Amino acid sequence: EIKPMNDRIPGTTWDNPIWYRGKWRIYVSWSNFVNYEYVHDDYDGAEDSHDNRCGYGESVEACKAEIDERFYE
């Protein structure tokens, strides 16, 4: 099986993300309005879960900074 080239570059896909602090995936967004998205590995996306461990940023560094600010400070 030949995988698309972007699957080999860390951070480009959900399955091959940049990992941060061992539990946070940062990957290229499919959205047209943001560059990167991040999500905790244990994120529960159900509407009634009120899980806010996800977000987005214009760069990998911006995502890391927001994760640190929101969840570790």
CSV table of N, CA, C and O in Angstrom, one decimal:
chain,number,residue,atom,x,y,z
A,1,GLU,N,0.8,-1.2,0.0
A,1,GLU,CA,0.0,0.0,0.0
A,1,GLU,C,0.9,1.2,0.0
A,1,GLU,O,1.8,1.4,0.8
A,2,ILE,N,0.6,2.2,-0.9
A,2,ILE,CA,1.3,3.4,-0.9
A,2,ILE,C,0.5,4.5,-0.2
A,2,ILE,O,-0.6,4.7,-0.5
A,3,LYS,N,1.2,5.1,0.8
A,3,LYS,CA,0.5,6.1,1.5
A,3,LYS,C,0.8,7.5,0.9
A,3,LYS,O,1.9,7.7,0.4
A,4,PRO,N,-0.2,8.4,1.0
A,4,PRO,CA,0.1,9.8,0.5
A,4,PRO,C,1.3,10.4,1.3
A,4,PRO,O,1.5,10.1,2.4
A,5,MET,N,2.1,11.2,0.6
A,5,MET,CA,3.3,11.8,1.2
A,5,MET,C,3.0,12.5,2.5
A,5,MET,O,3.8,12.4,3.4
A,6,ASN,N,1.8,13.2,2.6
A,6,ASN,CA,1.6,13.9,3.8
A,6,ASN,C,1.4,13.1,5.0
A,6,ASN,O,1.6,13.5,6.2
A,7,ASP,N,1.2,11.8,4.9
A,7,ASP,CA,1.1,10.9,6.0
A,7,ASP,C,2.5,10.6,6.7
A,7,ASP,O,2.6,10.1,7.8
A,8,ARG,N,3.5,10.9,5.9
A,8,ARG,CA,4.9,10.7,6.4
A,8,ARG,C,5.4,12.0,7.2
A,8,ARG,O,6.4,11.9,7.8
A,9,ILE,N,4.8,13.1,7.0
A,9,ILE,CA,5.2,14.3,7.7
A,9,ILE,C,4.5,14.5,9.0
A,9,ILE,O,3.3,14.7,9.0
A,10,PRO,N,5.2,14.4,10.1
A,10,PRO,CA,4.5,14.6,11.4
A,10,PRO,C,3.7,15.9,11.4
A,10,PRO,O,4.1,16.9,11.0
A,11,GLY,N,2.5,15.8,12.0
A,11,GLY,CA,1.6,16.9,12.1
A,11,GLY,C,0.7,17.2,11.0
A,11,GLY,O,-0.2,18.1,11.1
A,12,THR,N,0.7,16.4,10.0
A,12,THR,CA,-0.2,16.7,8.9
A,12,THR,C,-1.5,16.0,9.0
A,12,THR,O,-2.5,16.4,8.3
A,13,THR,N,-1.6,14.9,9.7
A,13,THR,CA,-2.9,14.2,9.8
A,13,THR,C,-3.2,13.8,11.2
A,13,THR,O,-2.4,13.8,12.1
A,14,TRP,N,-4.5,13.5,11.4
A,14,TRP,CA,-4.9,13.0,12.7
A,14,TRP,C,-4.2,11.7,13.1
A,14,TRP,O,-3.8,11.6,14.3
A,15,ASP,N,-3.9,10.9,12.2
A,15,ASP,CA,-3.2,9.6,12.5
A,15,ASP,C,-1.7,9.8,12.6
A,15,ASP,O,-1.0,8.9,13.1
A,16,ASN,N,-1.2,10.9,12.2
A,16,ASN,CA,0.3,11.2,12.3
A,16,ASN,C,0.5,12.6,12.8
A,16,ASN,O,1.1,13.4,12.1
A,17,PRO,N,0.0,12.9,14.1
A,17,PRO,CA,0.1,14.2,14.6
A,17,PRO,C,1.4,14.6,15.2
A,17,PRO,O,2.3,13.7,15.3
A,18,ILE,N,1.6,15.8,15.5
A,18,ILE,CA,2.7,16.2,16.4
A,18,ILE,C,2.1,16.0,17.8
A,18,ILE,O,1.0,16.5,18.1
A,19,TRP,N,2.8,15.3,18.6
A,19,TRP,CA,2.3,15.0,20.0
A,19,TRP,C,2.9,16.0,20.9
A,19,TRP,O,4.1,16.4,20.8
A,20,TYR,N,2.1,16.6,21.8
A,20,TYR,CA,2.6,17.5,22.8
A,20,TYR,C,2.2,17.1,24.2
A,20,TYR,O,1.0,16.7,24.4
A,21,ARG,N,3.1,17.1,25.1
A,21,ARG,CA,2.9,16.7,26.5
A,21,ARG,C,2.3,15.3,26.6
A,21,ARG,O,1.6,15.0,27.6
A,22,GLY,N,2.6,14.5,25.6
A,22,GLY,CA,2.2,13.1,25.7
A,22,GLY,C,0.7,12.7,25.4
A,22,GLY,O,0.4,11.6,25.1
A,23,LYS,N,-0.2,13.7,25.5
A,23,LYS,CA,-1.6,13.4,25.3
A,23,LYS,C,-2.3,14.4,24.3
A,23,LYS,O,-3.5,14.2,24.1
A,24,TRP,N,-1.6,15.3,23.8
A,24,TRP,CA,-2.3,16.3,22.9
A,24,TRP,C,-1.8,16.1,21.4
A,24,TRP,O,-0.6,16.1,21.1
A,25,ARG,N,-2.8,15.9,20.5
A,25,ARG,CA,-2.5,15.8,19.1
A,25,ARG,C,-2.6,17.2,18.5
A,25,ARG,O,-3.6,17.9,18.7
A,26,ILE,N,-1.6,17.6,17.7
A,26,ILE,CA,-1.7,18.8,17.0
A,26,ILE,C,-1.5,18.4,15.5
A,26,ILE,O,-0.5,17.7,15.2
A,27,TYR,N,-2.4,18.9,14.6
A,27,TYR,CA,-2.4,18.4,13.3
A,27,TYR,C,-2.9,19.5,12.4
A,27,TYR,O,-3.6,20.4,12.8
A,28,VAL,N,-2.6,19.4,11.1
A,28,VAL,CA,-3.1,20.4,10.1
A,28,VAL,C,-4.6,20.3,10.0
A,28,VAL,O,-5.2,19.2,9.9
A,29,SER,N,-5.3,21.4,10.1
A,29,SER,CA,-6.7,21.5,10.1
A,29,SER,C,-7.3,21.3,8.6
A,29,SER,O,-6.7,21.7,7.7
A,30,TRP,N,-8.4,20.7,8.5
A,30,TRP,CA,-9.1,20.6,7.3
A,30,TRP,C,-10.0,21.8,7.0
A,30,TRP,O,-10.5,21.9,5.9
A,31,SER,N,-10.1,22.6,8.0
A,31,SER,CA,-10.9,23.8,7.9
A,31,SER,C,-10.2,24.9,7.0
A,31,SER,O,-9.0,24.9,6.9
A,32,ASN,N,-11.0,25.7,6.4
A,32,ASN,CA,-10.4,26.8,5.6
A,32,ASN,C,-10.1,28.1,6.4
A,32,ASN,O,-9.5,29.0,5.9
A,33,PHE,N,-10.5,28.1,7.7
A,33,PHE,CA,-10.2,29.3,8.5
A,33,PHE,C,-9.2,29.2,9.6
A,33,PHE,O,-8.8,30.2,10.2
A,34,VAL,N,-8.6,28.0,9.8
A,34,VAL,CA,-7.5,27.9,10.8
A,34,VAL,C,-6.4,26.9,10.2
A,34,VAL,O,-6.7,26.1,9.3
A,35,ASN,N,-5.2,27.1,10.6
A,35,ASN,CA,-4.1,26.2,10.1
A,35,ASN,C,-4.0,24.9,10.8
A,35,ASN,O,-3.7,23.9,10.2
A,36,TYR,N,-4.1,24.9,12.2
A,36,TYR,CA,-3.8,23.7,13.0
A,36,TYR,C,-5.0,23.6,14.0
A,36,TYR,O,-5.6,24.5,14.4
A,37,GLU,N,-5.2,22.3,14.3
A,37,GLU,CA,-6.2,22.0,15.4
A,37,GLU,C,-5.4,21.2,16.4
A,37,GLU,O,-4.4,20.5,16.1
A,38,TYR,N,-5.9,21.2,17.7
A,38,TYR,CA,-5.3,20.4,18.7
A,38,TYR,C,-6.5,19.7,19.5
A,38,TYR,O,-7.6,20.2,19.6
A,39,VAL,N,-6.2,18.5,20.0
A,39,VAL,CA,-7.2,17.8,20.8
A,39,VAL,C,-6.5,16.9,21.8
A,39,VAL,O,-5.5,16.3,21.4
A,40,HIS,N,-7.1,16.7,23.0
A,40,HIS,CA,-6.6,15.8,23.9
A,40,HIS,C,-6.9,14.4,23.5
A,40,HIS,O,-8.0,14.1,22.9
A,41,ASP,N,-6.0,13.5,23.8
A,41,ASP,CA,-6.2,12.1,23.3
A,41,ASP,C,-7.5,11.4,24.0
A,41,ASP,O,-8.0,10.5,23.4
A,42,ASP,N,-7.9,11.9,25.1
A,42,ASP,CA,-9.1,11.4,25.8
A,42,ASP,C,-10.3,12.2,25.5
A,42,ASP,O,-11.3,12.1,26.2
A,43,TYR,N,-10.3,13.1,24.5
A,43,TYR,CA,-11.4,14.0,24.2
A,43,TYR,C,-12.7,13.2,24.0
A,43,TYR,O,-12.7,12.2,23.2
A,44,ASP,N,-13.8,13.7,24.6
A,44,ASP,CA,-15.1,13.1,24.3
A,44,ASP,C,-15.9,14.2,23.5
A,44,ASP,O,-16.3,15.2,24.1
A,45,GLY,N,-16.0,14.0,22.3
A,45,GLY,CA,-16.7,15.0,21.4
A,45,GLY,C,-18.2,15.0,21.5
A,45,GLY,O,-18.8,15.8,20.8
A,46,ALA,N,-18.8,14.2,22.3
A,46,ALA,CA,-20.3,14.3,22.4
A,46,ALA,C,-20.7,15.6,22.9
A,46,ALA,O,-20.1,16.2,23.8
A,47,GLU,N,-21.8,16.1,22.4
A,47,GLU,CA,-22.4,17.4,22.8
A,47,GLU,C,-22.6,17.5,24.3
A,47,GLU,O,-22.4,18.6,24.9
A,48,ASP,N,-23.1,16.5,24.8
A,48,ASP,CA,-23.5,16.5,26.3
A,48,ASP,C,-22.3,16.3,27.2
A,48,ASP,O,-22.5,16.4,28.4
A,49,SER,N,-21.1,16.1,26.7
A,49,SER,CA,-20.0,15.8,27.5
A,49,SER,C,-19.4,17.2,28.0
A,49,SER,O,-18.7,17.2,29.1
A,50,HIS,N,-19.6,18.2,27.3
A,50,HIS,CA,-19.0,19.5,27.6
A,50,HIS,C,-17.5,19.5,27.8
A,50,HIS,O,-16.9,20.2,28.6
A,51,ASP,N,-16.8,18.6,27.0
A,51,ASP,CA,-15.4,18.5,27.0
A,51,ASP,C,-14.8,19.6,26.2
A,51,ASP,O,-15.0,19.7,25.0
A,52,ASN,N,-14.0,20.4,26.8
A,52,ASN,CA,-13.4,21.6,26.1
A,52,ASN,C,-11.9,21.4,25.8
A,52,ASN,O,-11.2,22.3,25.5
A,53,ARG,N,-11.5,20.1,25.8
A,53,ARG,CA,-10.1,19.9,25.5
A,53,ARG,C,-9.7,19.8,24.0
A,53,ARG,O,-9.2,18.8,23.6
A,54,CYS,N,-10.1,20.8,23.3
A,54,CYS,CA,-9.8,20.9,21.9
A,54,CYS,C,-9.7,22.4,21.5
A,54,CYS,O,-10.2,23.3,22.3
A,55,GLY,N,-9.1,22.7,20.4
A,55,GLY,CA,-9.0,24.1,19.9
A,55,GLY,C,-8.3,24.2,18.7
A,55,GLY,O,-8.0,23.2,18.0
A,56,TYR,N,-7.8,25.4,18.3
A,56,TYR,CA,-7.1,25.6,17.1
A,56,TYR,C,-6.2,26.8,17.2
A,56,TYR,O,-6.3,27.6,18.1
A,57,GLY,N,-5.2,26.9,16.3
A,57,GLY,CA,-4.3,28.0,16.3
A,57,GLY,C,-3.7,28.2,14.9
A,57,GLY,O,-3.8,27.3,14.0
A,58,GLU,N,-3.1,29.3,14.7
A,58,GLU,CA,-2.5,29.6,13.4
A,58,GLU,C,-1.1,28.9,13.2
A,58,GLU,O,-0.6,28.8,12.0
A,59,SER,N,-0.5,28.4,14.2
A,59,SER,CA,0.8,27.6,14.1
A,59,SER,C,0.8,26.6,15.2
A,59,SER,O,0.0,26.6,16.1
A,60,VAL,N,1.8,25.7,15.1
A,60,VAL,CA,2.0,24.7,16.1
A,60,VAL,C,2.4,25.3,17.4
A,60,VAL,O,1.8,25.0,18.5
A,61,GLU,N,3.2,26.4,17.3
A,61,GLU,CA,3.6,27.1,18.6
A,61,GLU,C,2.4,27.7,19.2
A,61,GLU,O,2.3,27.7,20.5
A,62,ALA,N,1.5,28.3,18.4
A,62,ALA,CA,0.3,28.9,19.0
A,62,ALA,C,-0.6,27.9,19.7
A,62,ALA,O,-1.2,28.1,20.7
A,63,CYS,N,-0.7,26.7,19.1
A,63,CYS,CA,-1.5,25.6,19.7
A,63,CYS,C,-0.9,25.2,21.1
A,63,CYS,O,-1.5,25.1,22.1
A,64,LYS,N,0.5,25.0,21.1
A,64,LYS,CA,1.1,24.7,22.3
A,64,LYS,C,0.9,25.7,23.4
A,64,LYS,O,0.7,25.4,24.6
A,65,ALA,N,1.1,27.0,23.0
A,65,ALA,CA,0.9,28.1,24.0
A,65,ALA,C,-0.5,28.1,24.5
A,65,ALA,O,-0.7,28.3,25.7
A,66,GLU,N,-1.5,27.9,23.7
A,66,GLU,CA,-2.9,27.8,24.2
A,66,GLU,C,-3.2,26.7,25.1
A,66,GLU,O,-3.9,26.8,26.1
A,67,ILE,N,-2.6,25.5,24.8
A,67,ILE,CA,-2.8,24.3,25.6
A,67,ILE,C,-2.2,24.6,27.0
A,67,ILE,O,-2.8,24.4,28.0
A,68,ASP,N,-1.0,25.2,27.0
A,68,ASP,CA,-0.3,25.5,28.3
A,68,ASP,C,-1.2,26.5,29.1
A,68,ASP,O,-1.4,26.3,30.3
A,69,GLU,N,-1.6,27.5,28.4
A,69,GLU,CA,-2.4,28.6,29.1
A,69,GLU,C,-3.7,28.0,29.6
A,69,GLU,O,-4.1,28.3,30.8
A,70,ARG,N,-4.4,27.3,28.8
A,70,ARG,CA,-5.8,26.8,29.2
A,70,ARG,C,-5.8,25.6,30.2
A,70,ARG,O,-6.7,25.5,31.0
A,71,PHE,N,-4.7,24.8,30.1
A,71,PHE,CA,-4.8,23.6,30.9
A,71,PHE,C,-3.7,23.3,31.9
A,71,PHE,O,-3.8,22.4,32.7
A,72,TYR,N,-2.6,24.1,31.9
A,72,TYR,CA,-1.5,23.9,32.8
A,72,TYR,C,-1.1,25.1,33.6
A,72,TYR,O,-0.2,25.0,34.4
A,73,GLU,N,-1.7,26.2,33.4
A,73,GLU,CA,-1.3,27.4,34.3
A,73,GLU,C,-2.3,27.7,35.3
A,73,GLU,O,-3.4,27.3,35.3
